[in-house]
Amino acid sequence: MLPLTSSTAHRDGYVPFPAGPAAEYRSAGYWQGRSLGELLRETARRHPDRTALLGADARSYATLDAEADRMAHGFRALGIEPGARVVVQLPNVVEFVPVLFGLLRAGVIPVLTLPAHRRSEIEHLARLSEAVGYIVADRMGDFDYRELAAEVQAAVPSVRHVLVLGDPGPFVDLNSVPREGDSLPAIDPGDIALMLVSGGTTGLPKLIARTHDDYVYNATASAQVCELTEGDVYLATLPAAHNFPLACPGILGTIAVGGAVAFVTEPSPENAFAAIEQNRVTVTAVVPPIAQLWCAAVEWEEADLSSLRLLQVGGARLAEVNAREVEPALQARLQQVFGMAEGLLNFTRLDDPAELVHATQGRPLSPADEIRVVDGDGDDVAPGEEGELLTKGPYTIRGYYRAPEHNSRAFTPDGYYRSGDLVRRLPSGHLVVSGRIKDVINRGGENVSCDELEEHLLAHPAVRHAAAVGLPDAVLGEKVCAFLVVGGEMPTLSEIKAFLTDRGVATYKLPDVLRRADGLPTTAVGKIDKKALRNGG
Ligand code: OOB
């Protein structure tokens, strides 16, 4: 083993846990000094022959473990150093797992982006992370990621390596990289393991650096709350690069206990139900609109879903009426999960009374999670009153990566993350999410940053002022409405969509509704009054 002596440049702009809390998390056993790569290694030692990944390309734990090592050697053979960042953008395919563990074992930091991200997001994230590589699949549906990669590489010169799963086109076939070598770096469990992408509170997405220690705890403690065992089969229904299906408990929690993981690239009832039946899936996680769709689809889909024991629903608020439908329709336990890529996770527990499971978004995962509910002045509200949720703990970041100015607003001086979520806390500790103070539209579980969208809209030659707000929608929870003040002729919705798509904006961020306004209402201090816009412009 080589010590990880090379560069520590990846720590520039990283906000570490302060020494005091870090020592406490270690001595209390929340941080176990294990790397994510070791998590897989330990399971492979215990259960070499058990199935790790299901599907046409199924793999046992021993096979996956060896493959992850070979991948790691491949990244080293390309000269990708420990601490370097590589943007990963893969669909939900089994290869996601060996690629992830290969990078982790090489000490390379994956920047986990979603398949729906487009030029605007990927370029920004590649530039911000100074990525040296970009790993994509050749195509998904009618979208060609190699074309996107060419654009990204042209715009961000640090991206030296484009590795493609499938037909590489002008780039390098991921599977052609030589995979021999004799040593892999020693990994410091306190160091950055991977980077998640924030839902985006203001402007473009932020990078969330998670350490091995904190993320191993995130995954294993979540597995415990879900009573996950080696008999479980987890279906990755949401995009694998998102925190929820990745580690809550998701793919990593399942691997920690020796269960099996299956994948679907698309969550339609037809597709997902077939995967549940074929793989005898026991647990999966979805956003509320998908849960609603599945509950309705049992009426017309024939599939046998009897293996499913737990459906986790989170990412956006699940209405109580919809929560009540889940168990009768799917004959599986419902678990509400209120989490964030920044860290804090809340779960309803498997033995919670039905009332709490239906009407709350769960309680914190860890006894070491610190929660405050505060008013606009930052003072604690009375018990049961609504306020903003602030949190810190053993798996919640202390700052976004390379965002010092934003961090001074998003974190309190004593290290709490200001979630922007409005909650009420019940005597049991369960939280009810009642809204948000931050300016984000939650479109079916995908977060759309209003600031970012407005910036793109303002680039249109006819647009003088723009304001994006969420409007209630029966299916998506919220839909994207853009108010425009224009000089001259009002562009049509399809013109605006084409304009934004051309700028590389992801499809899920495109406005669903366009409204013309003569002027935008403002608050007393001159900020755009979004509340007034939502209430009818
Ligand atoms: C999950 O993570 P993110 O980072 O995509 O989004 C976090 C935000 C939260 O701050 C909150 O505004 C909203 O999404 N949210 C919910 C919710 N779960 C997330 N709002 C109401 N009810 C819920 N159950 O979305 C995420 C990460 C890990 C596990 C689950 C979800």
XYZ file of C-alpha atoms and ligand atoms in Angstrom:
568
model
C 0.000 0.000 0.000
C 1.235 3.450 -0.868
C 0.453 6.179 1.608
C -1.797 8.907 0.308
C 0.986 11.437 0.188
C 0.407 13.105 -3.158
C -1.527 16.300 -3.476
C -3.947 17.691 -0.956
C -5.208 20.260 -3.475
C -8.648 18.655 -3.347
C -8.954 20.037 0.172
C -8.696 23.645 -1.033
C -12.111 25.110 -0.366
C -13.259 22.107 1.673
C -14.783 22.910 5.074
C -13.759 20.101 7.447
C -15.546 19.028 10.621
C -13.947 20.952 13.528
C -11.536 18.871 15.651
C -13.749 18.788 18.766
C -16.919 17.305 17.229
C -14.810 15.039 14.991
C -13.141 13.528 18.062
C -16.554 13.041 19.705
C -18.046 11.352 16.621
C -15.065 9.036 16.550
C -15.059 8.155 20.234
C -18.834 7.623 20.278
C -18.422 5.176 17.386
C -20.390 7.074 14.728
C -17.212 7.309 12.696
C -15.645 3.902 12.497
C -12.474 4.664 10.535
C -13.634 2.561 7.584
C -13.545 3.652 3.954
C -16.388 2.979 1.518
C -14.051 0.660 -0.405
C -13.551 -1.407 2.736
C -17.306 -1.710 3.201
C -17.489 -3.695 -0.041
C -14.284 -5.591 0.805
C -15.682 -6.762 4.143
C -18.947 -7.991 2.629
C -17.041 -9.777 -0.140
C -14.966 -11.561 2.536
C -18.069 -12.595 4.484
C -20.223 -13.575 1.504
C -18.057 -14.019 -1.613
C -20.663 -16.072 -3.444
C -23.776 -14.086 -2.631
C -25.262 -12.023 -5.418
C -24.313 -8.356 -5.170
C -25.821 -7.002 -8.384
C -28.845 -8.447 -10.165
C -29.909 -8.328 -13.795
C -28.501 -9.464 -17.109
C -25.005 -8.506 -15.880
C -25.359 -10.038 -12.416
C -22.259 -10.221 -10.244
C -21.352 -11.984 -6.996
C -19.652 -10.024 -4.218
C -16.303 -11.677 -5.002
C -16.623 -10.693 -8.662
C -17.670 -7.132 -7.878
C -14.864 -6.742 -5.357
C -12.214 -7.895 -7.850
C -13.743 -5.747 -10.589
C -13.627 -2.643 -8.372
C -9.906 -3.261 -7.784
C -9.269 -3.696 -11.502
C -11.160 -0.480 -12.230
C -9.071 1.311 -9.603
C -5.876 0.094 -11.271
C -7.252 1.303 -14.592
C -7.755 4.826 -13.260
C -4.222 4.795 -11.891
C -2.871 3.506 -15.191
C -4.401 6.580 -16.844
C -2.455 8.743 -14.418
C -5.480 9.906 -12.438
C -4.030 10.777 -9.024
C -5.585 10.271 -5.594
C -7.567 13.390 -4.719
C -8.363 14.180 -8.364
C -12.037 14.720 -9.238
C -13.895 12.831 -11.964
C -17.427 13.755 -13.025
C -19.613 10.640 -13.239
C -22.866 10.739 -15.212
C -24.300 7.266 -15.691
C -27.824 5.916 -15.978
C -29.089 3.288 -13.513
C -27.050 0.346 -14.768
C -25.095 -2.246 -12.758
C -21.786 -0.810 -14.043
C -22.435 2.257 -11.891
C -21.312 0.219 -8.875
C -17.882 -1.054 -10.049
C -17.125 2.402 -11.501
C -17.984 4.071 -8.181
C -15.934 1.638 -6.087
C -13.072 1.707 -8.598
C -12.796 5.481 -8.220
C -13.126 5.290 -4.432
C -10.389 2.672 -4.139
C -8.091 4.705 -6.377
C -8.661 7.625 -3.994
C -10.239 9.512 -6.900
C -13.231 11.654 -5.937
C -16.389 10.980 -7.974
C -18.574 14.026 -8.620
C -21.955 12.337 -8.866
C -24.175 14.079 -11.388
C -27.617 13.014 -12.576
C -28.479 11.707 -16.059
C -30.829 14.685 -16.514
C -28.054 17.257 -16.079
C -27.041 19.030 -19.259
C -24.281 21.324 -20.483
C -24.996 24.199 -18.147
C -24.777 22.053 -15.002
C -22.001 19.673 -16.085
C -19.699 22.463 -17.277
C -20.231 24.350 -14.049
C -19.557 21.265 -11.892
C -16.527 20.197 -13.935
C -15.065 23.689 -13.693
C -15.820 24.093 -9.989
C -14.292 20.715 -9.132
C -11.430 21.118 -11.662
C -12.320 17.646 -12.850
C -9.671 15.717 -14.780
C -12.165 13.190 -16.141
C -15.755 12.670 -17.181
C -17.380 9.216 -17.250
C -20.557 8.837 -19.306
C -22.650 6.176 -21.000
C -22.776 6.415 -24.779
C -26.451 7.298 -24.888
C -29.702 7.053 -23.062
C -32.964 7.255 -24.943
C -32.319 9.702 -27.759
C -29.708 11.711 -25.864
C -26.069 11.243 -26.864
C -23.746 11.892 -23.907
C -20.680 11.819 -26.169
C -21.874 15.034 -27.788
C -22.286 16.589 -24.370
C -18.816 15.338 -23.417
C -17.291 17.003 -26.478
C -18.863 20.316 -25.456
C -17.769 19.946 -21.835
C -14.213 19.031 -22.808
C -13.999 22.003 -25.185
C -15.177 24.374 -22.461
C -13.292 22.935 -19.469
C -9.682 22.134 -20.393
C -8.914 20.336 -17.104
C -11.100 17.438 -18.355
C -8.365 15.319 -19.963
C -10.109 11.949 -19.910
C -13.549 11.143 -21.290
C -14.354 7.492 -20.606
C -17.429 5.971 -22.165
C -19.493 2.988 -21.112
C -20.632 1.467 -24.419
C -19.644 2.717 -27.872
C -16.882 5.264 -27.168
C -17.134 7.256 -30.412
C -14.106 9.624 -30.439
C -13.340 8.917 -26.756
C -11.916 6.057 -24.690
C -13.849 2.860 -24.014
C -14.076 2.531 -20.224
C -13.551 -1.205 -20.595
C -10.405 -0.860 -22.717
C -8.397 0.858 -19.981
C -5.571 -1.490 -18.841
C -6.387 -2.856 -15.414
C -3.112 -4.207 -14.080
C -1.088 -2.730 -11.294
C 0.411 -3.653 -7.982
C -0.627 -1.019 -5.513
C -3.592 1.084 -4.610
C -3.326 4.097 -2.308
C -4.132 3.904 1.390
C -7.340 5.791 2.005
C -7.769 8.137 4.962
C -11.379 7.599 6.178
C -11.502 11.222 7.334
C -10.841 12.446 3.803
C -13.351 13.371 1.087
C -14.834 10.236 -0.492
C -17.242 11.658 -3.030
C -19.162 14.762 -4.003
C -22.924 15.022 -4.282
C -24.695 17.807 -6.120
C -27.033 20.072 -4.158
C -30.604 20.582 -5.245
C -29.508 24.189 -5.581
C -30.766 26.884 -3.274
C -29.365 29.862 -5.122
C -27.762 30.000 -8.521
C -26.060 26.959 -9.960
C -25.770 23.680 -8.021
C -23.269 23.426 -5.175
C -20.867 20.586 -4.488
C -21.301 18.619 -1.284
C -18.130 16.824 -0.211
C -18.866 13.775 1.948
C -16.116 11.928 3.820
C -15.714 8.149 4.034
C -16.407 8.270 7.772
C -19.584 10.297 7.452
C -20.953 8.460 4.446
C -20.254 4.970 5.809
C -22.236 6.016 8.873
C -25.005 7.529 6.697
C -25.416 4.238 4.813
C -25.006 1.761 7.690
C -27.176 3.632 10.195
C -29.882 3.986 7.517
C -29.639 0.234 6.855
C -30.244 -0.385 10.568
C -33.316 1.854 10.694
C -34.737 -0.068 7.708
C -33.785 -3.408 9.330
C -31.966 -4.308 6.140
C -30.359 -7.766 6.026
C -28.537 -9.978 3.549
C -31.941 -11.311 2.496
C -33.014 -7.931 1.136
C -33.098 -6.935 -2.511
C -32.929 -3.162 -3.095
C -34.190 -1.670 -6.330
C -32.479 1.555 -7.428
C -35.485 3.324 -8.935
C -34.394 6.958 -8.480
C -31.138 8.019 -10.202
C -28.306 6.153 -8.457
C -26.173 9.288 -8.050
C -28.770 10.875 -5.751
C -28.154 10.557 -2.015
C -31.509 8.844 -1.344
C -31.034 5.695 -3.519
C -27.261 5.777 -3.055
C -26.958 5.736 0.727
C -30.278 6.071 2.617
C -29.753 3.061 2.854
C -29.882 2.505 -0.898
C -27.092 0.852 -2.840
C -24.334 1.388 -0.252
C -26.447 0.337 2.742
C -27.477 -2.836 0.913
C -23.874 -3.648 0.039
C -22.869 -3.096 3.680
C -25.246 -5.851 4.835
C -24.637 -8.237 1.900
C -28.026 -7.840 0.193
C -28.534 -7.598 -3.565
C -29.079 -4.495 -5.712
C -31.116 -4.269 -8.914
C -31.550 -1.282 -11.230
C -34.212 0.280 -13.430
C -33.394 3.155 -15.762
C -36.914 4.540 -15.616
C -39.571 4.313 -12.857
C -42.782 3.765 -14.853
C -45.055 1.162 -13.193
C -44.631 -1.147 -16.170
C -40.868 -1.084 -15.923
C -40.447 -0.981 -12.161
C -43.131 -3.581 -11.410
C -41.507 -6.034 -13.820
C -38.155 -5.482 -12.075
C -39.760 -5.989 -8.653
C -41.352 -9.252 -9.766
C -38.288 -10.629 -11.553
C -35.783 -9.790 -8.819
C -38.080 -10.376 -5.823
C -37.345 -6.804 -4.695
C -37.984 -6.117 -1.008
C -37.145 -2.400 -0.645
C -37.102 0.634 -2.904
C -37.283 4.441 -2.691
C -39.359 6.841 -4.763
C -40.520 10.472 -4.816
C -44.187 11.206 -4.030
C -45.469 11.488 -7.637
C -44.067 8.029 -8.428
C -45.597 6.593 -5.258
C -48.971 7.997 -6.348
C -48.570 6.589 -9.833
C -47.645 3.147 -8.503
C -50.619 3.121 -6.133
C -52.943 3.796 -9.066
C -51.171 1.350 -11.391
C -51.810 -1.730 -9.239
C -55.338 -1.508 -10.682
C -54.164 -2.310 -14.202
C -50.663 -3.808 -13.911
C -50.593 -7.570 -13.381
C -47.138 -7.928 -11.787
C -46.569 -9.836 -8.552
C -45.339 -7.289 -6.002
C -45.653 -9.584 -2.991
C -41.891 -9.500 -2.278
C -41.953 -5.746 -1.575
C -41.837 -5.123 2.192
C -40.856 -1.441 2.393
C -41.524 1.567 0.177
C -39.519 4.643 1.127
C -41.044 7.916 -0.033
C -39.207 11.232 0.174
C -37.553 14.073 -1.676
C -40.703 16.179 -1.473
C -43.693 16.376 0.809
C -46.022 13.366 0.619
C -49.568 14.531 1.272
C -51.286 12.676 4.088
C -54.114 11.477 1.813
C -51.556 9.920 -0.498
C -49.588 8.457 2.390
C -52.727 6.592 3.518
C -53.069 4.929 0.115
C -49.632 3.312 -0.008
C -49.986 0.358 2.344
C -53.403 -0.872 1.130
C -52.419 -0.486 -2.542
C -48.918 -1.961 -2.481
C -49.168 -4.263 0.544
C -45.813 -2.923 1.717
C -44.841 -0.807 4.694
C -44.553 2.927 4.011
C -41.574 4.880 5.317
C -41.423 8.643 4.911
C -37.902 9.998 4.456
C -37.061 13.682 4.728
C -33.439 14.090 3.785
C -30.958 16.324 2.085
C -27.687 15.781 0.234
C -26.079 18.092 2.810
C -26.599 15.381 5.427
C -29.488 15.168 7.893
C -31.906 12.302 7.304
C -35.256 11.779 8.998
C -37.137 8.495 8.802
C -40.435 7.270 10.141
C -39.587 4.069 11.989
C -40.913 0.630 11.059
C -42.711 0.371 14.412
C -44.117 3.901 14.442
C -47.902 4.138 14.814
C -49.768 4.676 11.528
C -50.613 8.266 12.499
C -46.940 9.260 12.576
C -46.121 7.368 9.376
C -48.937 9.086 7.504
C -48.686 12.597 8.890
C -44.976 13.230 9.560
C -41.747 13.150 7.606
C -39.930 11.141 10.258
C -37.405 11.839 12.987
C -33.627 12.201 12.815
C -31.540 9.142 12.010
C -28.862 9.692 14.632
C -28.899 10.396 18.371
C -26.074 12.824 17.540
C -28.151 14.860 15.066
C -28.669 18.324 16.557
C -31.863 20.072 15.522
C -33.034 23.637 16.070
C -36.283 25.153 14.825
C -35.888 28.928 14.643
C -37.800 32.078 13.726
C -36.661 34.842 11.363
C -34.363 36.277 14.050
C -32.657 32.940 14.613
C -34.326 32.355 17.991
C -35.808 28.981 18.920
C -39.581 28.867 18.413
C -41.882 27.396 21.063
C -42.243 23.589 20.897
C -44.639 22.614 18.090
C -44.441 25.983 16.340
C -43.305 26.396 12.756
C -39.786 27.617 12.045
C -36.709 27.014 9.929
C -34.886 23.754 10.517
C -31.196 24.153 11.409
C -29.036 21.095 11.888
C -25.566 19.749 12.529
C -24.311 16.281 13.249
C -21.945 13.442 12.356
C -22.971 13.263 8.691
C -23.993 16.851 7.937
C -21.496 19.028 6.084
C -20.065 22.182 7.651
C -19.871 24.033 4.349
C -20.285 23.595 0.608
C -17.158 22.906 -1.411
C -15.452 26.053 -2.733
C -18.331 28.387 -1.837
C -17.078 30.592 1.023
C -19.433 33.472 0.343
C -22.515 31.288 0.129
C -21.383 29.347 3.209
C -21.443 32.490 5.324
C -25.200 32.600 4.704
C -26.041 28.886 4.521
C -24.358 27.975 7.832
C -24.530 29.626 11.253
C -21.282 30.733 12.894
C -21.575 27.733 15.236
C -21.807 25.263 12.359
C -25.516 24.599 11.853
C -26.725 24.106 8.261
C -29.686 26.381 7.514
C -31.903 23.954 5.606
C -34.386 26.570 4.390
C -37.128 24.078 5.240
C -40.005 25.133 7.475
C -40.910 22.440 9.981
C -42.853 21.755 13.155
C -41.409 19.373 15.723
C -43.772 17.048 17.590
C -43.118 15.890 21.170
C -41.989 12.508 19.741
C -39.231 14.311 17.808
C -40.962 13.711 14.474
C -40.850 16.598 12.019
C -43.669 17.852 9.829
C -42.373 19.755 6.805
C -44.644 22.702 6.094
C -42.819 24.658 3.403
C -39.552 26.290 2.465
C -38.040 29.667 2.973
C -35.394 29.160 0.340
C -36.240 29.901 -3.219
C -36.476 26.487 -4.792
C -39.283 24.807 -6.699
C -39.686 21.138 -5.882
C -40.943 19.685 -9.153
C -41.822 16.070 -8.400
C -38.789 15.671 -6.138
C -36.389 17.466 -8.478
C -35.270 20.809 -7.124
C -35.324 23.733 -9.518
C -33.392 26.777 -8.356
C -35.379 29.914 -9.134
C -32.294 32.123 -9.275
C -30.604 29.869 -11.785
C -33.666 29.626 -14.014
C -34.238 33.380 -13.835
C -30.686 34.031 -14.941
C -31.228 31.899 -18.018
C -34.578 33.555 -18.761
C -33.033 37.009 -18.499
C -30.577 36.065 -21.222
C -33.483 36.012 -23.713
C -33.428 39.213 -25.790
C -37.119 39.976 -25.195
C -37.052 39.397 -21.413
C -36.652 42.413 -19.107
C -37.495 40.848 -15.771
C -38.139 37.241 -14.842
C -39.387 35.496 -11.728
C -39.843 31.755 -11.340
C -42.283 30.413 -8.770
C -43.745 27.029 -7.944
C -47.460 26.603 -8.471
C -49.407 23.735 -6.896
C -49.799 20.733 -9.179
C -51.818 17.608 -8.449
C -49.223 15.235 -9.901
C -45.846 16.936 -9.470
C -46.553 18.707 -6.201
C -45.250 21.893 -7.752
C -44.860 22.998 -11.350
C -42.545 25.674 -12.692
C -44.214 28.985 -13.567
C -42.176 31.819 -15.074
C -43.456 35.382 -14.921
C -41.889 37.545 -17.618
C -41.818 41.277 -18.131
C -41.016 41.713 -21.817
C -40.175 44.522 -24.199
C -42.104 43.903 -27.376
C -43.721 40.626 -28.242
C -44.222 37.936 -25.585
C -42.356 34.731 -26.508
C -44.432 31.536 -26.484
C -43.842 28.709 -23.997
C -42.343 26.502 -26.689
C -40.001 29.295 -27.813
C -38.791 29.767 -24.246
C -38.315 26.024 -23.788
C -36.294 25.797 -27.011
C -34.217 28.816 -25.956
C -33.403 27.296 -22.544
C -32.693 23.854 -23.991
C -30.270 25.489 -26.401
C -28.489 27.025 -23.409
C -28.025 23.545 -21.967
C -30.649 23.738 -19.213
C -31.954 20.356 -17.984
C -35.444 19.409 -19.175
C -36.936 19.134 -15.684
C -36.116 22.810 -15.053
C -38.041 24.121 -18.057
C -41.147 26.212 -17.239
C -44.478 24.405 -17.368
C -46.383 27.692 -17.461
C -45.510 31.154 -18.770
C -47.235 34.361 -17.664
C -46.826 37.881 -18.923
C -46.555 40.620 -16.305
C -46.358 44.388 -16.613
C -44.098 44.576 -13.594
C -43.025 42.328 -10.719
C -44.359 43.005 -7.220
C -41.709 43.796 -4.613
C -41.472 43.503 -0.834
C -40.721 46.364 1.522
C -36.975 45.977 1.056
C -37.317 45.768 -2.709
C -36.974 42.005 -3.218
C -39.287 40.367 -5.709
C -42.361 39.264 -3.786
C -42.681 35.637 -4.807
C -45.495 35.046 -2.398
C -47.602 37.661 -4.183
C -46.760 36.088 -7.541
C -47.743 32.643 -6.322
C -50.998 34.075 -5.087
C -51.967 35.198 -8.547
C -49.377 37.712 -9.750
C -33.396 14.696 -0.868
O -32.242 15.446 -0.973
P -32.038 16.750 -1.867
O -30.709 17.279 -1.475
O -32.275 16.444 -3.303
O -33.184 17.771 -1.473
C -33.323 18.203 -0.135
C -34.575 19.037 0.037
C -34.914 19.267 1.495
O -34.190 20.356 2.040
C -36.402 19.536 1.392
O -36.629 20.846 0.934
C -36.871 18.579 0.330
O -35.729 18.365 -0.502
N -37.335 17.293 0.894
C -38.566 17.100 1.435
C -38.612 15.731 1.798
N -37.430 15.173 1.480
C -36.662 16.131 0.935
N -39.594 17.937 1.640
C -40.703 17.411 2.230
N -40.821 16.119 2.594
C -39.804 15.245 2.412
N -39.931 13.951 2.785
O -34.443 15.049 -1.393
C -33.299 13.452 -0.064
C -32.072 12.991 0.367
C -31.978 11.824 1.101
C -33.122 11.117 1.401
C -34.359 11.574 0.964
C -34.450 12.736 0.233
